[in-house]
Coordinates of C-alpha atoms and ligand atoms in Angstrom, one line a residue:
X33 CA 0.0 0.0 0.0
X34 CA 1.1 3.5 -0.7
X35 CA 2.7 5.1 1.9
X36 CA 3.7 9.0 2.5
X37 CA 7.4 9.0 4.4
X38 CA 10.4 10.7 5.3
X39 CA 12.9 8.8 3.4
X40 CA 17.0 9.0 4.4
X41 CA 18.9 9.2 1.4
X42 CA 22.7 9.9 3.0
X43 CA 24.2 9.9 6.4
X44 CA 22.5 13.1 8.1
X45 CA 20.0 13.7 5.9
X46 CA 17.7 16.1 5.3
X47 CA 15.4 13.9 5.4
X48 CA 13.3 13.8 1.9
X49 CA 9.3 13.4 2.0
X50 CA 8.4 10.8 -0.9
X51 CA 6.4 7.7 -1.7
X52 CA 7.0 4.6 -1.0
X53 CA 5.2 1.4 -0.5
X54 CA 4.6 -0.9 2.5
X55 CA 3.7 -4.3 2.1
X56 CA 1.0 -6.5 3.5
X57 CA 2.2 -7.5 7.1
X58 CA 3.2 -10.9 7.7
X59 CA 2.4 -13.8 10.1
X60 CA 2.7 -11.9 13.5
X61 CA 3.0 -8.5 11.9
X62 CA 1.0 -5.0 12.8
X63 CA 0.9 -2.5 10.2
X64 CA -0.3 1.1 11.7
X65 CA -1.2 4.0 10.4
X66 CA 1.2 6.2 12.6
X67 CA -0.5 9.5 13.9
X68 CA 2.2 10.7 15.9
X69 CA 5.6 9.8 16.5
X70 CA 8.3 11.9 18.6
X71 CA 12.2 11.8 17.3
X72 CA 14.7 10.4 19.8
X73 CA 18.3 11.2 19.9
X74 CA 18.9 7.9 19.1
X75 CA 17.1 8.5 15.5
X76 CA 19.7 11.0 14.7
X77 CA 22.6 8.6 16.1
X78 CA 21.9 6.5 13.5
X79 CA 21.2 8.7 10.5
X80 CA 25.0 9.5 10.7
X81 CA 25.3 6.1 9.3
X82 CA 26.4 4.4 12.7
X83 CA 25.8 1.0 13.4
X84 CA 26.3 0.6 9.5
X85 CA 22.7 1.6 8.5
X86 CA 21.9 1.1 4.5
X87 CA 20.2 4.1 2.8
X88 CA 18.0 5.1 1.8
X89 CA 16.3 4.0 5.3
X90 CA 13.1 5.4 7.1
X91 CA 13.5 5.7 10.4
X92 CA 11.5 6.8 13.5
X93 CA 11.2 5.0 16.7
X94 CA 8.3 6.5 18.8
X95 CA 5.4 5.9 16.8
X96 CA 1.6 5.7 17.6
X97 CA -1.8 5.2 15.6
X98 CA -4.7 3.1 14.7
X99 CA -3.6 -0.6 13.6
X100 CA -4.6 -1.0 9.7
X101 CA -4.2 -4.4 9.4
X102 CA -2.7 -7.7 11.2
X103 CA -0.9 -10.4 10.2
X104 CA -1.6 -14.4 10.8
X105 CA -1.8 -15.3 14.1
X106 CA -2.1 -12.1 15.6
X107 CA -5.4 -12.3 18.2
X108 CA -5.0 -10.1 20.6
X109 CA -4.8 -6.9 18.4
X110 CA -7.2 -5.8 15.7
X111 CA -7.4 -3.6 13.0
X112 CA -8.5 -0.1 14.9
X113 CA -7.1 -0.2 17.6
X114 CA -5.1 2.6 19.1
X115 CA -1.6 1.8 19.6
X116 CA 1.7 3.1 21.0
X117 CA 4.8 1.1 19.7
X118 CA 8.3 0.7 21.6
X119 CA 11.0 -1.4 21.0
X120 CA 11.3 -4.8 19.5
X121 CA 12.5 -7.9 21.4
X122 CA 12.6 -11.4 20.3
X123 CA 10.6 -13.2 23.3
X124 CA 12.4 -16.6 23.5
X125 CA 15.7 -15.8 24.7
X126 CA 17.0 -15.4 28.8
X127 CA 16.7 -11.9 29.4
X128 CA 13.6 -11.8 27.3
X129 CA 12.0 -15.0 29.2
X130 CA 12.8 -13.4 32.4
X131 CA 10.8 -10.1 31.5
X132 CA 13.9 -8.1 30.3
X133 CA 13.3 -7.6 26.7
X134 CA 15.4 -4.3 26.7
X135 CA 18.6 -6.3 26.9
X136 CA 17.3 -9.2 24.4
X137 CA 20.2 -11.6 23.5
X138 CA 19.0 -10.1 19.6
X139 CA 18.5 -6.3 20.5
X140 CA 20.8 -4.5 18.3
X141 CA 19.6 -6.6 15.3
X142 CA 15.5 -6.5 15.9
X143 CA 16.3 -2.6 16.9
X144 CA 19.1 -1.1 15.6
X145 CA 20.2 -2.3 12.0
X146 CA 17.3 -1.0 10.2
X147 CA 17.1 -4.4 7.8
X148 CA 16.0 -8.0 8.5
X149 CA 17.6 -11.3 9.2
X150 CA 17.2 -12.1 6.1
X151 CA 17.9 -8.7 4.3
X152 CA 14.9 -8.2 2.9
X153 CA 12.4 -4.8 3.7
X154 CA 8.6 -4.2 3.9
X155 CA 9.2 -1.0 2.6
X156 CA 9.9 0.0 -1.1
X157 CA 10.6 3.0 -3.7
X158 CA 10.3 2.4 -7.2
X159 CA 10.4 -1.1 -6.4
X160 CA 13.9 -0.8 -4.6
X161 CA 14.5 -1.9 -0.9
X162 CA 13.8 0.6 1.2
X163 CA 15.6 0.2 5.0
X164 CA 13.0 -0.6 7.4
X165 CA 12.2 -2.2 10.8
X166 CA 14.3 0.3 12.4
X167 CA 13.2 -0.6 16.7
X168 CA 10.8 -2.6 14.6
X169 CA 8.6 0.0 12.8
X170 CA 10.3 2.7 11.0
X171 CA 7.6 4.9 12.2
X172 CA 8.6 8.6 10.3
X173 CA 5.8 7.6 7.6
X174 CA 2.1 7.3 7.6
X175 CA 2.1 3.7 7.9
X176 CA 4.3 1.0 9.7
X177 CA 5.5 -2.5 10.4
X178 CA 5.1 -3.2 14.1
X179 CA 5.6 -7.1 15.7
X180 CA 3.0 -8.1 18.1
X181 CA 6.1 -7.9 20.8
X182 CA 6.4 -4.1 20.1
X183 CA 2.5 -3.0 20.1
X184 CA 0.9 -2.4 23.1
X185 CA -3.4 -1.4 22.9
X186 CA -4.2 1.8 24.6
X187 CA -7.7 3.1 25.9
X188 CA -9.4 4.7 23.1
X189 CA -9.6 8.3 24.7
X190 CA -5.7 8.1 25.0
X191 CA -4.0 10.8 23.1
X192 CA -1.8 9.5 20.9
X193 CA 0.0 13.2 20.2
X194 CA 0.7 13.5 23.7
X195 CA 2.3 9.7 24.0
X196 CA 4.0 8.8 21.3
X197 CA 7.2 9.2 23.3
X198 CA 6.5 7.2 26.0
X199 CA 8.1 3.8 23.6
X200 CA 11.3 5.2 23.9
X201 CA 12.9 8.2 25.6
X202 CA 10.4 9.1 28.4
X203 CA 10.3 5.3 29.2
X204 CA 14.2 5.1 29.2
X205 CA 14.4 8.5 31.5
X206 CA 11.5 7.3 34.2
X207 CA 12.3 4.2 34.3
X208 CA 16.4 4.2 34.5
X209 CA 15.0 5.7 38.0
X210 CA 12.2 3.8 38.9
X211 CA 13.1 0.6 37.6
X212 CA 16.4 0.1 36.8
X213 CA 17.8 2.1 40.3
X214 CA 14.6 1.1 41.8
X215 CA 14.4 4.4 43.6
X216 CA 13.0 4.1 47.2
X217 CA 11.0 6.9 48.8
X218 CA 13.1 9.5 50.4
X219 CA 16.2 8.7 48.7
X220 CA 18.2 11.6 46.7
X221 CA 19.1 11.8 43.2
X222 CA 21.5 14.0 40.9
X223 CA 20.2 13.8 36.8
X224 CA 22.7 14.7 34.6
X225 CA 21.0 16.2 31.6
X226 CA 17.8 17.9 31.0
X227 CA 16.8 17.1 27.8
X228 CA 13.6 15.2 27.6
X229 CA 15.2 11.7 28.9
X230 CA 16.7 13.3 31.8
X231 CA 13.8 15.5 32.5
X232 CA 11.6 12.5 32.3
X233 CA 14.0 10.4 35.2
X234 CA 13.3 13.6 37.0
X235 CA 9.3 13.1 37.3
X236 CA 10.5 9.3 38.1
X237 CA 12.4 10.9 41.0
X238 CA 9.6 12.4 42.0
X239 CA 6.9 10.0 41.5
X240 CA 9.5 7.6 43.8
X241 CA 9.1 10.3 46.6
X242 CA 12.8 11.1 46.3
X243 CA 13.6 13.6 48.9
X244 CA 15.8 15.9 46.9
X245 CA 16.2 15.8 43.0
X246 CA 19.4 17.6 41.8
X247 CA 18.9 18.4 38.1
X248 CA 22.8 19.2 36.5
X249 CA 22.1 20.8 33.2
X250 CA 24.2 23.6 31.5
X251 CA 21.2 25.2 29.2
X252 CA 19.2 27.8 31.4
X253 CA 16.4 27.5 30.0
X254 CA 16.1 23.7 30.7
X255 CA 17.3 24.2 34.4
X256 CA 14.4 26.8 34.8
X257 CA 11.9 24.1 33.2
X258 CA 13.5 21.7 35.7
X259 CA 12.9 23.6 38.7
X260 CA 9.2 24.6 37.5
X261 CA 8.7 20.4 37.4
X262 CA 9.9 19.7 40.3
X263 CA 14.0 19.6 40.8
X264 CA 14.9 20.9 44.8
X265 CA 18.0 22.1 43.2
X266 CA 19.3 22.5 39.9
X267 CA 23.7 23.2 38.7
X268 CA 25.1 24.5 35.5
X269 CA 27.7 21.8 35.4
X270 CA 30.5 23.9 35.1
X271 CA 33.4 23.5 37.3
X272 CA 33.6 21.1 40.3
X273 CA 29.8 19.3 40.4
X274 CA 31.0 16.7 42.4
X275 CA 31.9 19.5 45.1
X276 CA 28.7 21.3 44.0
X277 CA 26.2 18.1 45.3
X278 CA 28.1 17.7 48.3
X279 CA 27.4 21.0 49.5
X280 CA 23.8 20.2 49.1
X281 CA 24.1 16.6 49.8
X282 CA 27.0 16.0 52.5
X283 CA 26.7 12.6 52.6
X284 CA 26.6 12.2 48.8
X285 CA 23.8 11.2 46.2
X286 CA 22.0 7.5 46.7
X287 CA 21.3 7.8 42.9
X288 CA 23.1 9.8 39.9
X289 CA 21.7 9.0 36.3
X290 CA 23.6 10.4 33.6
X291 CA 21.4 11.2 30.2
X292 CA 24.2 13.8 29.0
X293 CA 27.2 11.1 27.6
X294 CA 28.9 14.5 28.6
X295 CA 32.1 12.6 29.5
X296 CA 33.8 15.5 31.7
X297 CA 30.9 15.6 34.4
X298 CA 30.0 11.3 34.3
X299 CA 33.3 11.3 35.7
X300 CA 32.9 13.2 38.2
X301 CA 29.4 11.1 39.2
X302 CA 31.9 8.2 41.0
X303 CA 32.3 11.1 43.8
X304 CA 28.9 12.2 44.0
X305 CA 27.4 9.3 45.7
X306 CA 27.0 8.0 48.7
X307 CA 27.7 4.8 50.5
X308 CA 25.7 2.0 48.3
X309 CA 24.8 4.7 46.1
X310 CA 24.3 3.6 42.6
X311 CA 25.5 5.2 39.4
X312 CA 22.9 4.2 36.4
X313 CA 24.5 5.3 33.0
X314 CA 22.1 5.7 29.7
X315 CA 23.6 8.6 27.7
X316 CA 25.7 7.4 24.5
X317 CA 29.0 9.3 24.8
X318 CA 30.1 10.9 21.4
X319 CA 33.0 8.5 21.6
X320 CA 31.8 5.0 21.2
X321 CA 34.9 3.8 22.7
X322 CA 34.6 6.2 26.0
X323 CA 35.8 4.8 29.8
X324 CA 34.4 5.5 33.1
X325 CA 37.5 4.7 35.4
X326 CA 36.1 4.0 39.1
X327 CA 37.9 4.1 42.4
X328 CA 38.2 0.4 43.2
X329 CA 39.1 0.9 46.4
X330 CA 36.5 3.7 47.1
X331 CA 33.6 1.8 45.6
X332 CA 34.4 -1.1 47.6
X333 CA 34.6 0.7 51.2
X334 CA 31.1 2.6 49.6
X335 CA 29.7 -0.5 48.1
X336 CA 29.1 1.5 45.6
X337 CA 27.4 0.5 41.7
X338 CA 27.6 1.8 38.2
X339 CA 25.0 0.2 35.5
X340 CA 24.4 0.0 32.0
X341 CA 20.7 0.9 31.3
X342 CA 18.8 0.1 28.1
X343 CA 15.3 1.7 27.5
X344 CA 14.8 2.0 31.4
X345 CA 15.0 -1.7 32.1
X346 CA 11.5 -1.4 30.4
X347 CA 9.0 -4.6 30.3
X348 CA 6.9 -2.1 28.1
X349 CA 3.8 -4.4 28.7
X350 CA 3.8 -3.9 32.4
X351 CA 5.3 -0.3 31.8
X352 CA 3.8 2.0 29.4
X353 CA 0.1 1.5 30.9
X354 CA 1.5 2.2 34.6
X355 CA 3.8 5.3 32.4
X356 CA -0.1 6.5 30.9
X357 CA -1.6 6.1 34.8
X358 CA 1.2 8.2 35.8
X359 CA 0.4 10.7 32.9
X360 CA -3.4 10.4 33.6
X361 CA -2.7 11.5 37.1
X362 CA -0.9 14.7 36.0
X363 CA 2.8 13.3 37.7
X364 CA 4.2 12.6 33.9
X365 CA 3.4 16.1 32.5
X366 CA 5.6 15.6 29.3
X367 CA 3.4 18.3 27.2
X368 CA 5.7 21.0 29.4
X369 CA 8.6 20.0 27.2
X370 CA 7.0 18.7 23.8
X371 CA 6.6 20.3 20.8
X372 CA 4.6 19.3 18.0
X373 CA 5.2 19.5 14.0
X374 CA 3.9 18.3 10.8
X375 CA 5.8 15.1 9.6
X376 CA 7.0 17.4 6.4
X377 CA 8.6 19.9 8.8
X378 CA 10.7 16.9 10.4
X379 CA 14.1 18.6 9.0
X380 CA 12.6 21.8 11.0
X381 CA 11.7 19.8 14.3
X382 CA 15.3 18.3 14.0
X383 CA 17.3 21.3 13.2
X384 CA 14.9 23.0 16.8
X385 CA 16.3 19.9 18.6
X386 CA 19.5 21.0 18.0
X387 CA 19.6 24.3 18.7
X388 CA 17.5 23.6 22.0
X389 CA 14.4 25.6 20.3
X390 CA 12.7 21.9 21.4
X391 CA 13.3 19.6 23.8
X392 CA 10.7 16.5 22.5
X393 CA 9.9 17.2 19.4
X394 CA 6.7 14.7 18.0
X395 CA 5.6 14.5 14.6
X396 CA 2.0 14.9 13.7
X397 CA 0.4 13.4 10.8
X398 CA -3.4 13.4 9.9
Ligands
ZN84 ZN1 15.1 -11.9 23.3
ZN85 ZN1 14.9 6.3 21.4

């Protein structure tokens, strides 16, 4: 079926809105008709041509919409249905069998190389392969190939321009706190980062009941959002910010997150915390090959921890409806940092991103 989307044509774009087609889904495949779907710095990781993506590729990774049509086998979605879509997982290996799809034994390839198994692609131009499957639905086009793994069924009256993001970054940023550093009420944490994953770990902070949320952040204008959401205290990162928490937290930090990759201040979070505090780490350095040295002998006498985190330790099945509860209840507000556009303006909404004109930037589409 004919298909409106913004088509990659070289490493960093511009993007380039044309035609293409999608194909019939397949045994256990959704296809959507996306309605919103919010870019994620990981989109634009990728579009450089990391992880050896094959252009021209569609992309897009926080899609939402009505389902258009199912595959075989597929019962417990049906066309209609409203949607949000996350990552893909494969469902039979360890980590997936023991509810931890984020770090699938298969993640990079269902997610990440934009092509499957087999090389071939749902999506074509002019009857040429077309990269697709990208977090399993390429989602920056008016329809999509979703897996029954990646699809989750929301209420009707859920507002699908509002949670688009929820699949990927705000998931990632609440739950790094709330699941994968399992924040306890009345426990501190420092966020490095404000942008809309960091922002989001701060309302997971918050929803834990954390006594004090330190927000490190050098943009002022995303330090003043910070503090209007919630942060006790928020630092420009410049200088000593180890020093800088421990005059507000003597003993140290329970929890730092880092969302930045900012290399300079994440080494500086292995003196921040405080004894069996835990360091969770989710922002991709710019340097693929960057180190986080650690005290041993420190981090043993603090029993200290420092964690990898994939999309917030996110089981999005169990996840994303408590992620819409919190939303419902007004303790997710993610509209104060979203902006929306048309998908045609997506070189526009990326360009804003950059320049910190946007902080979540969803695409809209009729
Ligand atoms: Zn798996
Ligand atoms: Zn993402």
């Amino acid at each position: 079926m004919q298909a409106t989307a913004a088509v990659l044509n070289q490493p960093n774009g511009p993007f380039s809105i044309e035609q293409v087609d999608v194909a019939e889904p397949l045994a256990g495949e959704i296809r959507v008709a996306i309605k919103a779907v919010g870019i994620c710095h990981t989109d634009l990781v990728i579009a450089s041509g990391a992880m050896g993506l094959q252009f021209p590729a569609v992309l897009g990774h926080e899609g939402a919409g009505i389902v258009d049509a199912v595959g075989e086998g597929v019962t417990d979605i049906k066309a209609g249905d409203k949607v949000l879509l996350t990552f893909n997982s494969c469902g039979a290996c360890k980590p997936c069998s023991h509810d931890e799809p984020a770090y699938c034994n298969h993640f990079v390839p269902l997610n990440m190389v934009a092509v499957r198994g087999d090389g071939s692609t749902r999506i074509t131009r002019d009857g040429q392969p077309v990269s697709d499957n990208f977090f399993g639905q390429s989602s920056f086009a008016t329809l999509a190939i979703a897996n029954q793994r990646n699809v989750l069924k929301v209420d009707d009256d859920a507002d699908l321009s509002v949670l688009a993001p929820l699949g990927c970054g705000i998931q990632t940023g609440a739950g790094g706190v709330l699941r994968s550093l399992a924040a306890k009420p009345g426990e501190s944490l420092v966020v490095l980062g404000a942008g809309a994953v960091g922002l989001s770990a701060l309302l997971g902070g918050l929803i834990a009941e954390c006594s004090a949320v330190i927000v490190v952040e050098p943009q002022e204008s995303r330090r003043a959002l910070a503090t209007e959401l919630g942060a006790t205290h928020v630092l420009d990162g410049q200088g000593d910010v180890a020093a800088a928490v421990r005059a507000i937290l003597p003993e140290g930090a329970d929890m730092v997150i880092d969302t930045s990759g900012f290399m300079p201040v994440v080494e500086q979070s292995v003196n921040m915390i405080a004894n069996r505090g835990r360091i969770g780490l989710l922002g991709v350095p710019g340097s693929l090959d960057a180190v986080l040295p650690v005290p041993v002998v420190q981090f043993i006498t603090q029993g200290g921890t420092v964690r990898g985190i994939i999309e917030g330790d996110s089981d999005p099945h169990v996840f994303l409806p408590e992620l819409i509860a919190h939303h419902k209840a007004g303790r997710l507000p993610i509209e104060r940092f979203s902006k929306s556009y048309r998908l045609e303006d997506i070189n526009q909404a990326i360009d804003d991103a950059h320049h910190g004109k946007a902080i979540k930037a969803i695409l809209l589409i009729d």
